[in-house]
mmCIF file of C-alpha atoms in Angstrom:
data_model
loop_
_atom_site.group_PDB
_atom_site.id
_atom_site.type_symbol
_atom_site.label_atom_id
_atom_site.label_comp_id
_atom_site.label_asym_id
_atom_site.label_seq_id
_atom_site.Cartn_x
_atom_site.Cartn_y
_atom_site.Cartn_z
ATOM 1 C CA ALA A 503 -53.135 20.953 15.172
ATOM 2 C CA LEU A 504 -51.002 17.809 13.882
ATOM 3 C CA GLY A 505 -51.998 16.240 10.678
ATOM 4 C CA ILE A 506 -54.216 19.463 9.878
ATOM 5 C CA GLY A 507 -53.263 21.980 7.427
ATOM 6 C CA GLY A 508 -52.730 25.767 8.314
ATOM 7 C CA SER A 509 -55.248 26.787 6.314
ATOM 8 C CA ASN A 510 -57.864 24.750 8.384
ATOM 9 C CA VAL A 511 -56.223 25.757 11.541
ATOM 10 C CA LEU A 512 -55.793 29.573 10.928
ATOM 11 C CA PRO A 513 -58.031 30.250 8.169
ATOM 12 C CA GLN A 514 -58.115 34.527 8.795
ATOM 13 C CA ILE A 515 -54.456 34.397 8.426
ATOM 14 C CA TRP A 516 -53.176 31.449 6.518
ATOM 15 C CA LYS A 517 -53.352 33.623 3.661
ATOM 16 C CA ASN A 518 -50.882 36.271 4.680
ATOM 17 C CA LEU A 519 -48.690 33.685 6.436
ATOM 18 C CA GLU A 520 -48.161 31.499 3.531
ATOM 19 C CA PRO A 521 -46.314 33.266 1.280
ATOM 20 C CA SER A 522 -43.686 33.999 4.103
ATOM 21 C CA LEU A 523 -43.402 30.140 4.856
ATOM 22 C CA LEU A 524 -42.939 29.504 1.077
ATOM 23 C CA ALA A 525 -40.163 32.218 1.170
ATOM 24 C CA THR A 526 -38.693 30.484 3.760
ATOM 25 C CA PHE A 527 -38.260 27.109 2.038
ATOM 26 C CA LYS A 528 -37.309 28.990 -1.269
ATOM 27 C CA GLN A 529 -34.590 31.207 0.694
ATOM 28 C CA SER A 530 -33.464 28.323 2.900
ATOM 29 C CA GLY A 531 -33.505 31.046 5.958
ATOM 30 C CA PRO A 532 -35.666 32.919 8.263
ATOM 31 C CA THR A 533 -38.393 35.199 7.449
ATOM 32 C CA GLN A 534 -40.757 37.171 9.511
ATOM 33 C CA VAL A 535 -44.485 38.585 8.576
ATOM 34 C CA GLU A 536 -46.735 41.026 10.289
ATOM 35 C CA ILE A 537 -50.177 40.320 10.157
ATOM 36 C CA GLU A 538 -53.266 42.257 11.448
ATOM 37 C CA ILE A 539 -56.180 40.110 13.239
ATOM 38 C CA ALA A 540 -59.571 40.932 13.831
ATOM 39 C CA SER A 541 -60.723 40.238 17.434
ATOM 40 C CA PRO A 542 -63.069 37.112 17.210
ATOM 41 C CA ARG A 543 -65.147 38.752 20.341
ATOM 42 C CA ARG A 544 -68.224 40.490 19.221
ATOM 43 C CA GLY A 545 -68.228 44.067 19.653
ATOM 44 C CA ALA A 546 -64.379 44.209 19.763
ATOM 45 C CA SER A 547 -63.472 46.878 17.019
ATOM 46 C CA LYS A 548 -59.444 46.844 17.796
ATOM 47 C CA ALA A 549 -57.331 44.503 15.324
ATOM 48 C CA LYS A 550 -54.192 42.947 16.975
ATOM 49 C CA ILE A 551 -50.863 43.264 15.265
ATOM 50 C CA VAL A 552 -49.072 39.777 15.278
ATOM 51 C CA ASN A 553 -45.765 39.099 14.202
ATOM 52 C CA PHE A 554 -44.935 35.674 12.435
ATOM 53 C CA TYR A 555 -41.068 34.567 12.438
ATOM 54 C CA ASN A 556 -40.571 31.305 10.592
ATOM 55 C CA SER A 557 -37.238 29.407 10.932
ATOM 56 C CA PRO A 558 -36.371 26.680 8.713
ATOM 57 C CA LEU A 559 -35.324 22.999 10.320
ATOM 58 C CA PHE A 560 -32.863 21.302 8.534
ATOM 59 C CA LEU A 561 -32.313 17.718 8.037
ATOM 60 C CA ASP A 562 -28.705 16.113 7.623
ATOM 61 C CA ASN A 563 -29.169 15.778 3.852
ATOM 62 C CA GLY A 564 -29.099 19.629 3.796
ATOM 63 C CA LEU A 565 -33.001 19.893 3.014
ATOM 64 C CA ILE A 566 -35.653 21.677 4.693
ATOM 65 C CA GLY A 567 -37.767 19.533 6.730
ATOM 66 C CA GLY A 568 -40.072 21.915 8.110
ATOM 67 C CA VAL A 569 -40.361 25.480 9.673
ATOM 68 C CA LEU A 570 -40.697 26.466 13.356
ATOM 69 C CA THR A 571 -42.862 29.300 12.993
ATOM 70 C CA SER A 572 -43.356 31.678 16.456
ATOM 71 C CA ALA A 573 -46.152 34.541 17.082
ATOM 72 C CA VAL A 574 -45.272 37.480 19.273
ATOM 73 C CA GLU A 575 -48.282 40.157 19.985
ATOM 74 C CA THR A 576 -46.391 42.124 22.780
ATOM 75 C CA SER A 577 -49.725 43.930 23.994
ATOM 76 C CA SER A 578 -51.456 41.085 24.604
ATOM 77 C CA LEU A 579 -51.135 38.711 27.419
ATOM 78 C CA ALA A 580 -53.599 36.092 25.931
ATOM 79 C CA ILE A 581 -51.269 35.653 22.949
ATOM 80 C CA ILE A 582 -48.252 35.613 24.855
ATOM 81 C CA GLU A 583 -49.527 32.552 27.030
ATOM 82 C CA GLU A 584 -50.274 30.780 24.131
ATOM 83 C CA LEU A 585 -47.090 31.503 22.467
ATOM 84 C CA LYS A 586 -45.506 29.980 25.635
ATOM 85 C CA ARG A 587 -48.064 26.830 25.281
ATOM 86 C CA SER A 588 -46.734 26.218 21.631
ATOM 87 C CA GLU A 589 -43.141 26.529 22.869
ATOM 88 C CA GLU A 590 -43.891 23.855 25.515
ATOM 89 C CA ARG A 591 -45.369 21.597 22.911
ATOM 90 C CA TYR A 592 -42.664 22.153 20.560
ATOM 91 C CA THR A 593 -40.355 21.324 23.403
ATOM 92 C CA LYS A 594 -42.048 17.960 24.477
ATOM 93 C CA MET A 595 -42.387 17.072 20.588
ATOM 94 C CA THR A 596 -38.722 17.294 20.344
ATOM 95 C CA GLU A 597 -37.834 15.875 23.803
ATOM 96 C CA GLU A 598 -39.699 12.699 22.867
ATOM 97 C CA VAL A 599 -37.777 12.031 19.283
ATOM 98 C CA GLN A 600 -35.426 9.142 19.970
ATOM 99 C CA ASP A 601 -33.669 8.417 16.843
ATOM 100 C CA TYR A 602 -32.207 11.855 16.368
ATOM 101 C CA ALA A 603 -30.225 14.197 18.929
ATOM 102 C CA ILE A 604 -31.777 17.571 18.656
ATOM 103 C CA ILE A 605 -30.626 19.925 20.985
ATOM 104 C CA LEU A 606 -30.467 23.897 21.936
ATOM 105 C CA LEU A 607 -27.540 25.947 21.974
ATOM 106 C CA ASP A 608 -27.201 29.631 23.203
ATOM 107 C CA LYS A 609 -25.001 31.918 20.689
ATOM 108 C CA ASP A 610 -21.695 30.548 22.654
ATOM 109 C CA GLY A 611 -22.547 26.813 21.864
ATOM 110 C CA THR A 612 -23.765 26.291 25.800
ATOM 111 C CA ILE A 613 -26.026 23.090 25.579
ATOM 112 C CA LEU A 614 -29.715 24.379 26.819
ATOM 113 C CA ASN A 615 -31.906 21.406 26.623
ATOM 114 C CA TRP A 616 -31.868 17.860 25.906
ATOM 115 C CA ASN A 617 -33.749 14.949 24.296
ATOM 116 C CA LYS A 618 -34.252 11.420 24.639
ATOM 117 C CA GLY A 619 -32.286 10.780 21.024
ATOM 118 C CA ALA A 620 -29.342 12.844 22.748
ATOM 119 C CA GLN A 621 -29.230 10.659 25.484
ATOM 120 C CA ASN A 622 -29.360 7.525 23.160
ATOM 121 C CA ILE A 623 -26.686 8.711 20.859
ATOM 122 C CA LYS A 624 -24.320 10.419 23.453
ATOM 123 C CA GLY A 625 -24.820 9.014 26.562
ATOM 124 C CA TYR A 626 -25.439 11.553 29.223
ATOM 125 C CA THR A 627 -28.440 12.439 30.828
ATOM 126 C CA GLU A 628 -29.946 16.126 30.988
ATOM 127 C CA GLU A 629 -28.713 16.700 34.286
ATOM 128 C CA GLU A 630 -25.385 16.240 33.114
ATOM 129 C CA ILE A 631 -24.818 18.109 30.287
ATOM 130 C CA VAL A 632 -26.900 21.051 30.160
ATOM 131 C CA GLY A 633 -24.669 24.039 30.739
ATOM 132 C CA LYS A 634 -21.757 22.642 29.075
ATOM 133 C CA ASN A 635 -20.586 23.629 26.161
ATOM 134 C CA PHE A 636 -21.554 21.189 22.781
ATOM 135 C CA SER A 637 -17.516 20.954 22.508
ATOM 136 C CA VAL A 638 -17.550 18.538 24.807
ATOM 137 C CA PHE A 639 -18.724 16.025 22.214
ATOM 138 C CA TYR A 640 -15.950 16.704 19.960
ATOM 139 C CA LEU A 641 -12.506 14.591 19.867
ATOM 140 C CA GLU A 642 -9.344 16.458 20.839
ATOM 141 C CA ASP A 643 -7.585 17.141 17.863
ATOM 142 C CA ASP A 644 -10.967 18.513 16.439
ATOM 143 C CA ARG A 645 -11.156 20.958 19.606
ATOM 144 C CA ARG A 646 -7.469 22.128 19.511
ATOM 145 C CA ASN A 647 -8.211 22.812 15.497
ATOM 146 C CA LYS A 648 -11.526 24.783 16.911
ATOM 147 C CA LEU A 649 -13.985 23.080 14.756
ATOM 148 C CA PRO A 650 -16.820 23.408 17.006
ATOM 149 C CA GLU A 651 -16.033 27.252 17.174
ATOM 150 C CA LYS A 652 -16.009 26.963 13.133
ATOM 151 C CA LEU A 653 -19.302 25.289 12.837
ATOM 152 C CA ILE A 654 -21.416 27.530 14.810
ATOM 153 C CA GLN A 655 -19.645 30.762 13.015
ATOM 154 C CA THR A 656 -20.514 29.167 9.680
ATOM 155 C CA ALA A 657 -24.102 28.769 10.967
ATOM 156 C CA ALA A 658 -24.000 32.394 11.850
ATOM 157 C CA GLU A 659 -22.850 33.767 8.845
ATOM 158 C CA HIS A 660 -24.732 31.855 6.374
ATOM 159 C CA GLY A 661 -27.634 30.275 8.534
ATOM 160 C CA ARG A 662 -26.434 26.912 8.897
ATOM 161 C CA ALA A 663 -23.497 24.477 9.216
ATOM 162 C CA VAL A 664 -23.363 20.882 8.166
ATOM 163 C CA HIS A 665 -20.540 18.267 9.197
ATOM 164 C CA GLU A 666 -20.153 14.785 9.110
ATOM 165 C CA GLY A 667 -17.151 13.263 11.303
ATOM 166 C CA LEU A 668 -16.649 11.449 14.539
ATOM 167 C CA ARG A 669 -18.194 12.315 17.944
ATOM 168 C CA LYS A 670 -17.482 11.108 21.090
ATOM 169 C CA ARG A 671 -20.027 9.861 23.659
ATOM 170 C CA LYS A 672 -20.054 10.022 27.243
ATOM 171 C CA ASP A 673 -18.168 6.742 27.908
ATOM 172 C CA GLY A 674 -15.318 7.845 25.854
ATOM 173 C CA THR A 675 -16.432 5.669 22.164
ATOM 174 C CA THR A 676 -16.714 7.266 19.249
ATOM 175 C CA PHE A 677 -19.577 7.069 16.460
ATOM 176 C CA LEU A 678 -19.858 8.548 12.981
ATOM 177 C CA GLY A 679 -22.155 11.384 13.331
ATOM 178 C CA SER A 680 -24.024 13.553 10.937
ATOM 179 C CA ILE A 681 -24.436 17.178 12.176
ATOM 180 C CA VAL A 682 -26.597 19.759 11.115
ATOM 181 C CA ILE A 683 -26.481 23.271 12.967
ATOM 182 C CA THR A 684 -29.092 26.015 12.238
ATOM 183 C CA ALA A 685 -28.571 29.753 13.365
ATOM 184 C CA LEU A 686 -32.034 31.255 15.152
ATOM 185 C CA HIS A 687 -32.857 34.808 15.110
ATOM 186 C CA ASP A 688 -34.662 37.647 16.737
ATOM 187 C CA ILE A 689 -36.870 40.114 15.538
ATOM 188 C CA ASN A 690 -33.237 42.422 14.375
ATOM 189 C CA ASN A 691 -32.224 39.143 12.604
ATOM 190 C CA GLU A 692 -29.586 38.873 15.347
ATOM 191 C CA VAL A 693 -28.301 35.410 16.132
ATOM 192 C CA ILE A 694 -29.517 34.465 19.386
ATOM 193 C CA GLY A 695 -28.796 30.915 19.572
ATOM 194 C CA PHE A 696 -28.550 27.543 17.303
ATOM 195 C CA THR A 697 -30.467 24.557 16.873
ATOM 196 C CA LYS A 698 -28.291 21.076 16.357
ATOM 197 C CA VAL A 699 -29.559 18.014 14.966
ATOM 198 C CA THR A 700 -27.059 15.190 15.053
ATOM 199 C CA ARG A 701 -27.723 11.566 13.532
ATOM 200 C CA ASP A 702 -25.434 8.465 14.187
ATOM 201 C CA LEU A 703 -24.499 6.868 10.984
ATOM 202 C CA THR A 704 -22.824 4.046 12.248
ATOM 203 C CA GLU A 705 -25.027 1.394 11.243
ATOM 204 C CA ARG A 706 -25.323 2.711 7.886
ATOM 205 C CA LYS A 707 -21.582 2.664 7.385
ATOM 206 C CA GLN A 708 -21.358 -0.814 8.534
ATOM 207 C CA ALA A 709 -24.368 -1.908 6.463
#
């Protein structure tokens, strides 16, 4: 529920989840916590064990702007379905953001999704760009110097990578962009992909 504190939405688990969320901010890295949740149904005695995975979302100034939390309880189809609905709501939210290009990359840099901000800034439609490598946005010199590969390698090793420089739109024109690439991890803390947030700094530099 947007605008409502977690302690009000999830009072049963908030006291156990809150320290993990605070640790995500403090460590500037992913955290995970396992919480036992009693069944709300009368007469049900078996509790469920749910794993919560918290990944920081970085702003282009390097500060953490929020935390993406996922919950997994593999033996419960109901919780899995709720997780899918939660992911769908998050995806819909990012799709509607128009001031920032927010995209999801696999661990090789292949583009997996596209939002309105990305289309506004870079000029590609979702159908044109999903499935291509994000290096398409970089100038030839940067590609020859393997800057895209170096950025995702830095994010994989240190959790995130921040860079500011010229980027290329679909029509060949360039813009000054500030990017933050954040690594996403699985249950074993292995990198499974990246989020990439881009802001167009052209107007700010011209002011």
